[in-house]
mmCIF file of C-alpha atoms in Angstrom:
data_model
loop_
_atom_site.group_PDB
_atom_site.id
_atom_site.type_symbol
_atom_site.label_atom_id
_atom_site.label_comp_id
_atom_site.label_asym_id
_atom_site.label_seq_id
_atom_site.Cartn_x
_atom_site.Cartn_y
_atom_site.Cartn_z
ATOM 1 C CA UNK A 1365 1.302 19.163 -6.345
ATOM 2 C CA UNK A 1366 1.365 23.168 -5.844
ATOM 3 C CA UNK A 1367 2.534 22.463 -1.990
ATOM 4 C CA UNK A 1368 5.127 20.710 -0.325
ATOM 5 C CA UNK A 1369 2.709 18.659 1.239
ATOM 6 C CA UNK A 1370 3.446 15.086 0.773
ATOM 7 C CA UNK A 1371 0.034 12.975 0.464
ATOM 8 C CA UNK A 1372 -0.247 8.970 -0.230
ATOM 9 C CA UNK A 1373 -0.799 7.565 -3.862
ATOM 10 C CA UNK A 1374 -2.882 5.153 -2.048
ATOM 11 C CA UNK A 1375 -6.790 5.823 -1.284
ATOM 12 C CA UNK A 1376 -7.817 4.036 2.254
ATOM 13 C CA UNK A 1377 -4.516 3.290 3.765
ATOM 14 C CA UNK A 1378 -5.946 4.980 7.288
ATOM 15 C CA UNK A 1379 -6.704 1.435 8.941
ATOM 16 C CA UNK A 1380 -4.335 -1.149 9.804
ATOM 17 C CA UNK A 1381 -3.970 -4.305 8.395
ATOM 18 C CA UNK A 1382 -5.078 -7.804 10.318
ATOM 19 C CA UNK A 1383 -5.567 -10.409 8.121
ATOM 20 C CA UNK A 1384 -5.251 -14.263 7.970
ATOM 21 C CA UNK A 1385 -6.125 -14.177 3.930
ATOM 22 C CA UNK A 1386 -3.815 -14.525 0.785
ATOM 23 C CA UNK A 1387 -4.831 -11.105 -0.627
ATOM 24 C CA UNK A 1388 -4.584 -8.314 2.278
ATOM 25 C CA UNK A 1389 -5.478 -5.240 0.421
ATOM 26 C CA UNK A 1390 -6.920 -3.807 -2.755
ATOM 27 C CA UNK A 1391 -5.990 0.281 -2.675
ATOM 28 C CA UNK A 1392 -7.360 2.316 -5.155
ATOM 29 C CA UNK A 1393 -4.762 5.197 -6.379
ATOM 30 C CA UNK A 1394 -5.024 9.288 -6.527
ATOM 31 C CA UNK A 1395 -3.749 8.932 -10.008
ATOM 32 C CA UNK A 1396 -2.686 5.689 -11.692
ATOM 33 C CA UNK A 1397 0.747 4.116 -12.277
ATOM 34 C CA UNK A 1398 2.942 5.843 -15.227
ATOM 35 C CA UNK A 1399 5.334 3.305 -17.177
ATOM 36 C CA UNK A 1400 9.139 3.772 -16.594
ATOM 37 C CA UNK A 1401 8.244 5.892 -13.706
ATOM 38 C CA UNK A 1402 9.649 4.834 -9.924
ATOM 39 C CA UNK A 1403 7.802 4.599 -7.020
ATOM 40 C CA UNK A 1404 8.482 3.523 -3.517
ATOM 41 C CA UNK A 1405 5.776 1.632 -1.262
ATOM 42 C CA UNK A 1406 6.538 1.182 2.640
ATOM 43 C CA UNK A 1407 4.608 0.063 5.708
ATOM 44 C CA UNK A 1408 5.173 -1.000 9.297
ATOM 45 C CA UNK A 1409 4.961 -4.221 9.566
ATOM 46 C CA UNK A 1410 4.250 -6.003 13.163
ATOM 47 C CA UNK A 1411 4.138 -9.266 12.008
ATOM 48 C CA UNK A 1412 4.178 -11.449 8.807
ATOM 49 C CA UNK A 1413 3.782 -15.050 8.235
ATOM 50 C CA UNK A 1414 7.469 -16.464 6.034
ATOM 51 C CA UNK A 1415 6.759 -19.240 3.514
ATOM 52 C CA UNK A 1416 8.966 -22.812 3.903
ATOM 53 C CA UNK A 1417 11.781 -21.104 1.739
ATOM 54 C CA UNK A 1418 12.012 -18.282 4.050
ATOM 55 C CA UNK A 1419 10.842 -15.906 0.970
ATOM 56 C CA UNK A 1420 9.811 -12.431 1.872
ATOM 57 C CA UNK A 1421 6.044 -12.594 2.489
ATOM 58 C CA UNK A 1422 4.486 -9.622 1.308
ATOM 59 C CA UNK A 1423 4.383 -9.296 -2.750
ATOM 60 C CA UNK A 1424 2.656 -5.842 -4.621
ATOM 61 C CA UNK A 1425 0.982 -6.471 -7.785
ATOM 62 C CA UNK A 1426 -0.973 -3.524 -9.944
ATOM 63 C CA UNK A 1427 -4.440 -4.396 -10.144
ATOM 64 C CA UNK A 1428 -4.999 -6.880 -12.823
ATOM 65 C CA UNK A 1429 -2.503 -9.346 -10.160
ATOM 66 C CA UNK A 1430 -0.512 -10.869 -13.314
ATOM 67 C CA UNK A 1431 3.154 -10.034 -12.327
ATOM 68 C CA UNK A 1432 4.557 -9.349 -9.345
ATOM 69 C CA UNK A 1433 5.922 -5.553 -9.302
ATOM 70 C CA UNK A 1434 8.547 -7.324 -5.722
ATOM 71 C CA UNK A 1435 8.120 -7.699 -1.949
ATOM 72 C CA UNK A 1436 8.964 -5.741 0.482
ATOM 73 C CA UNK A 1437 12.011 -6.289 2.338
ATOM 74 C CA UNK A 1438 12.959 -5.362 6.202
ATOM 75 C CA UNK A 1439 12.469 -5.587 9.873
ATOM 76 C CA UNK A 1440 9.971 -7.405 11.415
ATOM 77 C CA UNK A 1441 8.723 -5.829 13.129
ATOM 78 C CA UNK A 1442 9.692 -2.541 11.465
ATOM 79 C CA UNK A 1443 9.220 -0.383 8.039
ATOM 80 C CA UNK A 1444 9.707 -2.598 5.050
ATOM 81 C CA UNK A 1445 9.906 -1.353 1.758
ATOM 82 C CA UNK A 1446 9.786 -1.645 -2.336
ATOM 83 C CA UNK A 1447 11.154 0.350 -4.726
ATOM 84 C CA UNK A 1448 10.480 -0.542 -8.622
ATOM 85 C CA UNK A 1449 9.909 1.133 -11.899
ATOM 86 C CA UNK A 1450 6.224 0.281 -12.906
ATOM 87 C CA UNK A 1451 6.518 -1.883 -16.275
ATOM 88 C CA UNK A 1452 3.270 -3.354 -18.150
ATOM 89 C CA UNK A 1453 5.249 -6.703 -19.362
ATOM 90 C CA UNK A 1454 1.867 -8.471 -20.539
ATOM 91 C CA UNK A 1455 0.130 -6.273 -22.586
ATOM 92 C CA UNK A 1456 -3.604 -6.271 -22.373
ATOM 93 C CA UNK A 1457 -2.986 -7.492 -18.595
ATOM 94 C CA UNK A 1458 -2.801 -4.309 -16.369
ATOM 95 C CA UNK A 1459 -4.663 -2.362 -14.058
ATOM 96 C CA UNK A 1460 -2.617 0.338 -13.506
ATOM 97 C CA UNK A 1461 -5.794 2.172 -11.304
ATOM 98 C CA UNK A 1462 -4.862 -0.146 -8.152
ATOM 99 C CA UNK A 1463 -2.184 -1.598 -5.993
ATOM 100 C CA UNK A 1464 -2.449 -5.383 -4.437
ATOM 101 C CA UNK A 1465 -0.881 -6.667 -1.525
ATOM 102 C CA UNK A 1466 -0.628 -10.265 -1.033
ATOM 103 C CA UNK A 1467 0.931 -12.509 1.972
ATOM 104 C CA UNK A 1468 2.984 -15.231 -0.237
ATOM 105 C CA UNK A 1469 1.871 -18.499 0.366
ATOM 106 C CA UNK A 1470 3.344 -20.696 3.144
ATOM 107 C CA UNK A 1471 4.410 -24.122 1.718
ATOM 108 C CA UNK A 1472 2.530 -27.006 2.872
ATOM 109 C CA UNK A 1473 -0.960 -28.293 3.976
ATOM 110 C CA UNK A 1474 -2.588 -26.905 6.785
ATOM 111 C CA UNK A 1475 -0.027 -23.688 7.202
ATOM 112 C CA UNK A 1476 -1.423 -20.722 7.846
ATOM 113 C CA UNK A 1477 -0.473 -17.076 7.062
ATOM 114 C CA UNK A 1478 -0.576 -14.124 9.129
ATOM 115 C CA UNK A 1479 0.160 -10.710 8.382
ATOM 116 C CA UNK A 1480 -0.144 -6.955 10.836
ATOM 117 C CA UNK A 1481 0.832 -4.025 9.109
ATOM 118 C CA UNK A 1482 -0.472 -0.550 9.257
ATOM 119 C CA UNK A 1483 1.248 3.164 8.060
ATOM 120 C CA UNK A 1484 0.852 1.902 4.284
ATOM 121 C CA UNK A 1485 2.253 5.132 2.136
ATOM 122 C CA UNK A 1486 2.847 4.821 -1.580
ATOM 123 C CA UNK A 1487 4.881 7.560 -2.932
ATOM 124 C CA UNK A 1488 6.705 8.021 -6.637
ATOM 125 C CA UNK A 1489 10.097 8.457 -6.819
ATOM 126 C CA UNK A 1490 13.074 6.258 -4.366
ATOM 127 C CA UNK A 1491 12.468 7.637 -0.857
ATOM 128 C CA UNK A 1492 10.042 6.286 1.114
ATOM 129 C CA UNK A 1493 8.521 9.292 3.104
ATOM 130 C CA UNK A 1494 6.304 8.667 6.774
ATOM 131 C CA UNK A 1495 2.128 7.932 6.377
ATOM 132 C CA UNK A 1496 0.431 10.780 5.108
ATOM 133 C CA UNK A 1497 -3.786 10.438 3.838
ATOM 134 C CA UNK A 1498 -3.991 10.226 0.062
ATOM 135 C CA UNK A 1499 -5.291 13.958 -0.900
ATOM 136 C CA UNK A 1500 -8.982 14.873 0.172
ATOM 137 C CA UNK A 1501 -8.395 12.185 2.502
ATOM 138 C CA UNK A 1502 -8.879 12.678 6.558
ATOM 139 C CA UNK A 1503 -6.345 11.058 9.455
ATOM 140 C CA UNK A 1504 -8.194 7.963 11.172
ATOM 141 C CA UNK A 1505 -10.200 8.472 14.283
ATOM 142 C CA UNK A 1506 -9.728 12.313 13.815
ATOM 143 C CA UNK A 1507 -13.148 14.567 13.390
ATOM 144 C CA UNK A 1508 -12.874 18.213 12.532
ATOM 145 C CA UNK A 1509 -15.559 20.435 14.321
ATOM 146 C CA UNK A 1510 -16.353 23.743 12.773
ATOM 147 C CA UNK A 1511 -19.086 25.489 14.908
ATOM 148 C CA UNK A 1512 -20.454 28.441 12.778
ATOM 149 C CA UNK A 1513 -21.325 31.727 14.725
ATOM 150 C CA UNK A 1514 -24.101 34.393 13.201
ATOM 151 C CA UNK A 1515 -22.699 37.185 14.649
ATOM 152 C CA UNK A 1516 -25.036 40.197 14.094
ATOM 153 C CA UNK A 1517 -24.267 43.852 15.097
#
């Protein structure tokens, strides 16, 4: 980028999260993962279900969801993050177009999951930087009014 703007990787991360599902989010990205390169996801996170082992709950895959890229570790509630290098380790078994979120599941019968998060930003490199839009992309619940004037004289 020409500016020192800093804009999400991730398309759509405006709205918040509220979701009693497995998979929480599919996220489309500005331009897709690079092997060997780092990136950093973060996000708020208000509340999130915790499996019988006490495992961290939510897990990022790339889009084909056939390896787990890690969780995101922190406060709850509070920013968690993930750092990783993006690595293809199954060949023929990527989707490198898309990031996954999923709420690990809870052991046992009858358990259910639960997961709040909002402020989703997906940057490369190791620092994770506050919620900005993806580029072209607007701030939620914010409308931009431009009256246009003929002004003859």
């Amino acid at each position: 980028m020409s500016d020192s703007t800093m804009h999400n990787l991730l398309r759509g991360t405006a709205e918040a999260l509220d979701s009693d599902f497995y998979s929480l989010a599919q996220y489309g990205l500005a331009e897709p993962l690079v092997v060997g390169r780092t990136y950093t996801i973060s996000a708020y996170v208000e509340e999130v279900s915790r499996s019988g082992s006490d495992r961290p709950a939510l897990a990022v895959y790339d889009g084909a969801a056939w390896w787990s890229l890690g969780c995101l570790s922190g406060d709850v509630p509070g920013v968690q993050t993930l750092t990783f290098t993006y690595a293809q380790p199954f060949e023929g078994h990527a989707d490198p177009s898309r990031l996954i979120l999923f709420n690990t599941p809870p052991n046992g019968t009858g358990v259910t999951r639960r997961a709040r998060l909002r402020d989703v930003m997906f940057v490369e490199g190791t620092t994770p930087a506050a919620w900005a839009p993806a580029e072209g992309e607007s701030l939620a619940g914010v409308k931009l009014q431009i009256t246009i004037i003929d002004v003859i004289i």
